[in-house]
Amino acid sequence: MRLHTHHELVAVMRSDSPVCHAEGLAAHTQIYIRNSGRPIAATLFQVDGEFLAGDEIGLSEAAWQALGVDEGTIVQVGHAPPLESITCVRQRIYGHRLNAAALRSIVEDVVAGRYSDVHLAAFLTATAALPFDEDETYSLTKAMVDAGDRLRWPSEIVVDKHSVGGLPGNRTTPIIVAIAAACGLTMPKTSSRAITSPAGTADTMETLTRVDLDLEAMQRVVASEGGCLAWGGAVRLSPADDIFIGVERALDIDTEGQLIASVLSKKIAAGATHVVLDIPVGPTAKVRSADAAERLAATLTTVAGRFGLITRCVQTDGTQPVGRAIGPALEARDVLAVLTGDPDAPMDLRDRVCILAGVILEIGEVALAGTGRALAEQTLADGSAWKKFQRICDAQGGMRTPPTARLTHPIVASHSGRVTHIDNRRIARLAKLAGAPDVPAAGMRLHVSLGDDIIAGQPLLTLHAQSRGEMAYALTYAASNSDMIVIVP
C-alpha cells in the first residue's frame, strides 16, 4: 500500500470482509498473517468502500518486508496469540522490578514486530515513571545486544565515542572518527538518528555521504580506512534500539536506563572494546548538574564493566549549543569547516573535538597520558584528518554537498546588552519547528554566544526552512519565546 509506519507492522482489510466477520476481527486488534514461512503479527485497521476487495489485505511497508510476499500472494489471517510479555509490562507499570527473563521476552517480542506503538509507549513510560536500577539496565542492555548481530574485528583495541545528547550542534563524532582513523585506530562508528534533537550524527552524515551501510559494507570500509560513519538502523546491531527511539522521539522522553542500554548495546554489538562518553552538563542540557553527571557516569561505567567494556566519561560544557549550526546540513557545514581548517570554523566545536579525540587516542594507546589532545590538534592542522574523512566518505559511496534551504529569516535583538543565557531545549525546539531533522536543510544558524555584547537590531540567529508553513511555525514560536536567548542590558 506504500504505507510508511516506521517499524510498526500494519494490515488493512475491509470492515465487511468475510474473513473479519468469520474470525471476529475488529479494528486495532493484533492479527497473525502467515504465508508459507514464519507468521508476522500486525495491527489491523479497517476501511469501507471499494478501496480493497473483500478477500484482499493491504500491508504497510514494514509488514510487506517482514512477510516477504509478492502482490497477489495467498495468506492466512487470524487472531494473534496472547502476547505474554505484556504481563511483564503491566507489572512494571504497577511498580514491580523486572528480571532478565522478563526483559528478554519484551525485547524479543519488540524485535519480532509483535508490539504496537501503544505497547511500546506503555513500556517506555513505565521505565520513566520508575527508573531502571542497575540490574534492570544491565539485563535490558544484554537483551538488546542478544536480539541482533554482533560484529568482530581483528584489532585488539576498537574505539568508539558517544554523547548522551541534549546539546544542539554537538556534532563532534564525524571529526573524531577521522582523527582516530588517521592515527591508526579502528573506529567502526554506528550512530542513531535524532531522538529529541534537531539532528543526530546519522542525519548529519547522510547529507555528506551514504550511511545506510549493511554489515558487509561496514566491514569493507573499516578494512580499507580504519573507520566508518554508518546509521545503526541499517544493520541488525541492537535492532530494538531504533524501534524504541522512534517512540521515544514521539513522546519526547529519553530515560536514563533506556539511554544507557541504547548507548552500550550499540557499542557492544559493534565490537567496541574502549569507549569515550561525552556528558554535556548545563541548566538546559539533558544532564543538569555535575552531581547528576557523576551518577550517570558511574552507572554507565559499572554496567559497561559487566560486559568487559572499558569506558572513560568526560564532562563537557552544556550551557549553550556547540558551533554555530543546528540541523543536519548546517551542522555538516560546521564539520567540514573544522576538518578543512577554515579560519571561520567554530572554535568551540574544534576545541571540544580535540578534547574528546585526545581521550580516545590515549585510551586507544596511540598517545601517552596527557598528550592526546596535542596529537588530535596536530592531526587536524596537518590535514591528515580531512584526507581520512574524504576517503571514508568515498568508501561509503561518495561525498556530496549538503543541501541548502530555500527560505531564511533572521531573528534580531530587541534591545542592546550582554547574552547571559541560551536555552538549549527551546533552541532545539525552534530548529525542529523549522523542519529539522526530517528536512535536512532546515534548522538555524546562531550568531551569538554567552558573554557576547549585542546591540539592538543585531541578528541573534537565522532560521532556515524549506516551506513557508514550517517557517511560519518557527517564527510564531520564536516570537512567543523571545527569552530563549536572554540579553541583559
PDB file of C-alpha atoms in Angstrom, residues 117-291:
ATOM      1  CA  ASP A 117       3.207   1.687  19.304  1.00  0.00           C
ATOM      2  CA  VAL A 118       0.673   1.595  22.161  1.00  0.00           C
ATOM      3  CA  HIS A 119       2.523  -1.328  23.762  1.00  0.00           C
ATOM      4  CA  LEU A 120       5.889   0.349  23.229  1.00  0.00           C
ATOM      5  CA  ALA A 121       4.687   3.639  24.699  1.00  0.00           C
ATOM      6  CA  ALA A 122       3.364   1.814  27.766  1.00  0.00           C
ATOM      7  CA  PHE A 123       6.704   0.080  28.346  1.00  0.00           C
ATOM      8  CA  LEU A 124       8.824   3.192  27.836  1.00  0.00           C
ATOM      9  CA  THR A 125       6.557   5.325  30.018  1.00  0.00           C
ATOM     10  CA  ALA A 126       6.727   2.696  32.772  1.00  0.00           C
ATOM     11  CA  THR A 127      10.535   2.902  32.681  1.00  0.00           C
ATOM     12  CA  ALA A 128      10.305   6.677  33.057  1.00  0.00           C
ATOM     13  CA  ALA A 129       7.902   6.593  35.999  1.00  0.00           C
ATOM     14  CA  LEU A 130      10.079   4.057  37.849  1.00  0.00           C
ATOM     15  CA  PRO A 131      13.651   4.348  36.563  1.00  0.00           C
ATOM     16  CA  PHE A 132      15.605   1.164  35.938  1.00  0.00           C
ATOM     17  CA  ASP A 133      18.015   0.033  38.623  1.00  0.00           C
ATOM     18  CA  GLU A 134      21.485  -1.248  37.708  1.00  0.00           C
ATOM     19  CA  ASP A 135      20.446  -4.891  37.312  1.00  0.00           C
ATOM     20  CA  GLU A 136      17.497  -3.971  35.083  1.00  0.00           C
ATOM     21  CA  THR A 137      19.719  -1.707  32.987  1.00  0.00           C
ATOM     22  CA  TYR A 138      22.280  -4.490  32.566  1.00  0.00           C
ATOM     23  CA  SER A 139      19.595  -7.050  31.683  1.00  0.00           C
ATOM     24  CA  LEU A 140      17.926  -4.726  29.157  1.00  0.00           C
ATOM     25  CA  THR A 141      21.303  -3.945  27.575  1.00  0.00           C
ATOM     26  CA  LYS A 142      22.155  -7.647  27.273  1.00  0.00           C
ATOM     27  CA  ALA A 143      18.728  -8.467  25.814  1.00  0.00           C
ATOM     28  CA  MET A 144      19.129  -5.713  23.218  1.00  0.00           C
ATOM     29  CA  VAL A 145      22.604  -6.972  22.253  1.00  0.00           C
ATOM     30  CA  ASP A 146      21.474 -10.603  22.049  1.00  0.00           C
ATOM     31  CA  ALA A 147      18.479  -9.734  19.833  1.00  0.00           C
ATOM     32  CA  GLY A 148      20.703  -8.647  16.934  1.00  0.00           C
ATOM     33  CA  ASP A 149      24.002  -9.250  15.183  1.00  0.00           C
ATOM     34  CA  ARG A 150      27.378  -8.650  16.762  1.00  0.00           C
ATOM     35  CA  LEU A 151      30.499  -7.546  14.933  1.00  0.00           C
ATOM     36  CA  ARG A 152      34.001  -8.874  15.488  1.00  0.00           C
ATOM     37  CA  TRP A 153      37.135  -7.031  14.408  1.00  0.00           C
ATOM     38  CA  PRO A 154      40.724  -8.254  14.077  1.00  0.00           C
ATOM     39  CA  SER A 155      42.093  -5.330  16.127  1.00  0.00           C
ATOM     40  CA  GLU A 156      42.629  -5.883  19.843  1.00  0.00           C
ATOM     41  CA  ILE A 157      41.540  -2.299  20.514  1.00  0.00           C
ATOM     42  CA  VAL A 158      38.375  -0.979  18.858  1.00  0.00           C
ATOM     43  CA  VAL A 159      37.420   2.537  19.971  1.00  0.00           C
ATOM     44  CA  ASP A 160      34.077   4.308  19.976  1.00  0.00           C
ATOM     45  CA  LYS A 161      32.568   7.528  21.230  1.00  0.00           C
ATOM     46  CA  HIS A 162      29.093   8.643  22.184  1.00  0.00           C
ATOM     47  CA  SER A 163      27.437  11.757  23.548  1.00  0.00           C
ATOM     48  CA  VAL A 164      24.448  11.361  25.856  1.00  0.00           C
ATOM     49  CA  GLY A 165      22.884  14.259  23.951  1.00  0.00           C
ATOM     50  CA  GLY A 166      20.780  17.229  24.921  1.00  0.00           C
ATOM     51  CA  LEU A 167      23.081  19.793  23.326  1.00  0.00           C
ATOM     52  CA  PRO A 168      22.196  21.257  19.900  1.00  0.00           C
ATOM     53  CA  GLY A 169      25.015  21.397  17.358  1.00  0.00           C
ATOM     54  CA  ASN A 170      27.253  18.940  19.236  1.00  0.00           C
ATOM     55  CA  ARG A 171      28.407  17.247  16.031  1.00  0.00           C
ATOM     56  CA  THR A 172      31.867  16.067  17.098  1.00  0.00           C
ATOM     57  CA  THR A 173      31.671  12.405  16.013  1.00  0.00           C
ATOM     58  CA  PRO A 174      32.465  12.725  12.262  1.00  0.00           C
ATOM     59  CA  ILE A 175      35.611  14.702  13.029  1.00  0.00           C
ATOM     60  CA  ILE A 176      36.672  12.394  15.858  1.00  0.00           C
ATOM     61  CA  VAL A 177      36.325   9.293  13.656  1.00  0.00           C
ATOM     62  CA  ALA A 178      38.530  10.942  11.041  1.00  0.00           C
ATOM     63  CA  ILE A 179      41.174  11.837  13.644  1.00  0.00           C
ATOM     64  CA  ALA A 180      41.166   8.388  15.252  1.00  0.00           C
ATOM     65  CA  ALA A 181      41.359   6.545  11.925  1.00  0.00           C
ATOM     66  CA  ALA A 182      44.089   8.883  10.679  1.00  0.00           C
ATOM     67  CA  CYS A 183      46.103   7.980  13.789  1.00  0.00           C
ATOM     68  CA  GLY A 184      45.800   4.263  13.067  1.00  0.00           C
ATOM     69  CA  LEU A 185      42.939   3.306  15.395  1.00  0.00           C
ATOM     70  CA  THR A 186      39.949   1.155  14.413  1.00  0.00           C
ATOM     71  CA  MET A 187      36.689   3.079  14.886  1.00  0.00           C
ATOM     72  CA  PRO A 188      33.599   1.497  13.260  1.00  0.00           C
ATOM     73  CA  LYS A 189      31.047   4.134  14.269  1.00  0.00           C
ATOM     74  CA  THR A 190      27.341   3.397  14.156  1.00  0.00           C
ATOM     75  CA  SER A 191      25.094   6.303  15.063  1.00  0.00           C
ATOM     76  CA  SER A 192      21.407   6.862  15.680  1.00  0.00           C
ATOM     77  CA  ARG A 193      19.120   9.354  14.070  1.00  0.00           C
ATOM     78  CA  ALA A 194      17.787  12.184  16.215  1.00  0.00           C
ATOM     79  CA  ILE A 195      15.571  11.266  19.165  1.00  0.00           C
ATOM     80  CA  THR A 196      14.696  14.591  20.802  1.00  0.00           C
ATOM     81  CA  SER A 197      17.267  16.758  18.987  1.00  0.00           C
ATOM     82  CA  PRO A 198      17.159  18.584  15.623  1.00  0.00           C
ATOM     83  CA  ALA A 199      19.896  16.323  14.224  1.00  0.00           C
ATOM     84  CA  GLY A 200      21.671  13.079  15.006  1.00  0.00           C
ATOM     85  CA  THR A 201      25.073  12.097  13.696  1.00  0.00           C
ATOM     86  CA  ALA A 202      23.462   9.784  11.125  1.00  0.00           C
ATOM     87  CA  ASP A 203      21.197  12.633   9.944  1.00  0.00           C
ATOM     88  CA  THR A 204      24.166  14.965   9.507  1.00  0.00           C
ATOM     89  CA  MET A 205      26.409  12.392   7.813  1.00  0.00           C
ATOM     90  CA  GLU A 206      23.618  11.485   5.398  1.00  0.00           C
ATOM     91  CA  THR A 207      23.910  14.980   3.899  1.00  0.00           C
ATOM     92  CA  LEU A 208      27.564  14.194   3.127  1.00  0.00           C
ATOM     93  CA  THR A 209      27.599  10.527   2.128  1.00  0.00           C
ATOM     94  CA  ARG A 210      25.701   7.264   2.262  1.00  0.00           C
ATOM     95  CA  VAL A 211      25.121   5.960   5.796  1.00  0.00           C
ATOM     96  CA  ASP A 212      22.746   3.005   5.271  1.00  0.00           C
ATOM     97  CA  LEU A 213      25.598   0.512   5.156  1.00  0.00           C
ATOM     98  CA  ASP A 214      24.945  -3.186   5.667  1.00  0.00           C
ATOM     99  CA  LEU A 215      27.370  -5.336   7.671  1.00  0.00           C
ATOM    100  CA  GLU A 216      29.393  -6.323   4.611  1.00  0.00           C
ATOM    101  CA  ALA A 217      29.778  -2.694   3.535  1.00  0.00           C
ATOM    102  CA  MET A 218      30.772  -1.615   7.042  1.00  0.00           C
ATOM    103  CA  GLN A 219      33.436  -4.297   7.210  1.00  0.00           C
ATOM    104  CA  ARG A 220      34.757  -3.327   3.792  1.00  0.00           C
ATOM    105  CA  VAL A 221      35.025   0.386   4.680  1.00  0.00           C
ATOM    106  CA  VAL A 222      36.677  -0.302   8.040  1.00  0.00           C
ATOM    107  CA  ALA A 223      39.145  -2.761   6.497  1.00  0.00           C
ATOM    108  CA  SER A 224      40.072  -0.089   3.951  1.00  0.00           C
ATOM    109  CA  GLU A 225      40.063   3.084   6.060  1.00  0.00           C
ATOM    110  CA  GLY A 226      40.054   2.045   9.727  1.00  0.00           C
ATOM    111  CA  GLY A 227      36.727   3.735  10.425  1.00  0.00           C
ATOM    112  CA  CYS A 228      33.222   4.329   9.139  1.00  0.00           C
ATOM    113  CA  LEU A 229      30.196   6.505   9.938  1.00  0.00           C
ATOM    114  CA  ALA A 230      27.086   4.391   9.479  1.00  0.00           C
ATOM    115  CA  TRP A 231      23.460   4.543  10.575  1.00  0.00           C
ATOM    116  CA  GLY A 232      22.901   1.830  13.159  1.00  0.00           C
ATOM    117  CA  GLY A 233      19.361   1.184  11.931  1.00  0.00           C
ATOM    118  CA  ALA A 234      20.630  -0.198   8.627  1.00  0.00           C
ATOM    119  CA  VAL A 235      22.304  -3.120  10.370  1.00  0.00           C
ATOM    120  CA  ARG A 236      20.897  -5.507  12.968  1.00  0.00           C
ATOM    121  CA  LEU A 237      23.035  -4.162  15.790  1.00  0.00           C
ATOM    122  CA  SER A 238      20.668  -3.878  18.756  1.00  0.00           C
ATOM    123  CA  PRO A 239      17.616  -3.693  16.439  1.00  0.00           C
ATOM    124  CA  ALA A 240      15.281  -2.957  19.358  1.00  0.00           C
ATOM    125  CA  ASP A 241      17.058   0.358  19.911  1.00  0.00           C
ATOM    126  CA  ASP A 242      15.807   2.080  16.750  1.00  0.00           C
ATOM    127  CA  ILE A 243      12.286   0.823  17.466  1.00  0.00           C
ATOM    128  CA  PHE A 244      12.434   2.316  20.969  1.00  0.00           C
ATOM    129  CA  ILE A 245      13.955   5.530  19.609  1.00  0.00           C
ATOM    130  CA  GLY A 246      11.057   6.056  17.200  1.00  0.00           C
ATOM    131  CA  VAL A 247       8.542   6.026  20.061  1.00  0.00           C
ATOM    132  CA  GLU A 248      10.801   7.991  22.436  1.00  0.00           C
ATOM    133  CA  ARG A 249      11.032  10.681  19.793  1.00  0.00           C
ATOM    134  CA  ALA A 250       7.218  10.908  19.592  1.00  0.00           C
ATOM    135  CA  LEU A 251       6.954  11.037  23.399  1.00  0.00           C
ATOM    136  CA  ASP A 252       9.965  13.395  23.711  1.00  0.00           C
ATOM    137  CA  ILE A 253      11.455  11.266  26.500  1.00  0.00           C
ATOM    138  CA  ASP A 254      14.859   9.661  26.939  1.00  0.00           C
ATOM    139  CA  THR A 255      15.058   7.943  30.328  1.00  0.00           C
ATOM    140  CA  GLU A 256      18.396   7.169  31.965  1.00  0.00           C
ATOM    141  CA  GLY A 257      18.100   3.380  31.940  1.00  0.00           C
ATOM    142  CA  GLN A 258      16.960   3.330  28.331  1.00  0.00           C
ATOM    143  CA  LEU A 259      19.693   5.820  27.416  1.00  0.00           C
ATOM    144  CA  ILE A 260      22.384   3.624  28.967  1.00  0.00           C
ATOM    145  CA  ALA A 261      21.012   0.466  27.348  1.00  0.00           C
ATOM    146  CA  SER A 262      20.784   2.264  23.997  1.00  0.00           C
ATOM    147  CA  VAL A 263      24.362   3.565  24.150  1.00  0.00           C
ATOM    148  CA  LEU A 264      26.040   0.440  25.466  1.00  0.00           C
ATOM    149  CA  SER A 265      24.091  -2.113  23.417  1.00  0.00           C
ATOM    150  CA  LYS A 266      25.149  -0.404  20.193  1.00  0.00           C
ATOM    151  CA  LYS A 267      28.783  -0.141  21.302  1.00  0.00           C
ATOM    152  CA  ILE A 268      28.962  -3.766  22.441  1.00  0.00           C
ATOM    153  CA  ALA A 269      27.200  -5.060  19.329  1.00  0.00           C
ATOM    154  CA  ALA A 270      29.522  -3.006  17.108  1.00  0.00           C
ATOM    155  CA  GLY A 271      32.519  -4.740  18.672  1.00  0.00           C
ATOM    156  CA  ALA A 272      33.939  -1.799  20.641  1.00  0.00           C
ATOM    157  CA  THR A 273      36.443  -2.504  23.410  1.00  0.00           C
ATOM    158  CA  HIS A 274      37.139   1.082  24.559  1.00  0.00           C
ATOM    159  CA  VAL A 275      34.525   3.867  24.619  1.00  0.00           C
ATOM    160  CA  VAL A 276      34.629   7.575  25.465  1.00  0.00           C
ATOM    161  CA  LEU A 277      31.319   9.012  26.661  1.00  0.00           C
ATOM    162  CA  ASP A 278      30.659  12.730  26.368  1.00  0.00           C
ATOM    163  CA  ILE A 279      28.318  14.053  29.090  1.00  0.00           C
ATOM    164  CA  PRO A 280      27.391  17.715  28.468  1.00  0.00           C
ATOM    165  CA  VAL A 281      26.294  19.428  31.692  1.00  0.00           C
ATOM    166  CA  GLY A 282      24.179  22.576  31.842  1.00  0.00           C
ATOM    167  CA  PRO A 283      20.920  24.007  33.176  1.00  0.00           C
ATOM    168  CA  THR A 284      19.060  23.252  29.923  1.00  0.00           C
ATOM    169  CA  ALA A 285      21.080  20.225  28.787  1.00  0.00           C
ATOM    170  CA  LYS A 286      19.873  16.649  29.282  1.00  0.00           C
ATOM    171  CA  VAL A 287      22.158  16.387  32.351  1.00  0.00           C
ATOM    172  CA  ARG A 288      21.600  19.420  34.564  1.00  0.00           C
ATOM    173  CA  SER A 289      24.327  19.235  37.232  1.00  0.00           C
ATOM    174  CA  ALA A 290      27.809  17.873  37.904  1.00  0.00           C
ATOM    175  CA  ASP A 291      26.368  15.551  40.566  1.00  0.00           C
TER     176      ASP A 291
END
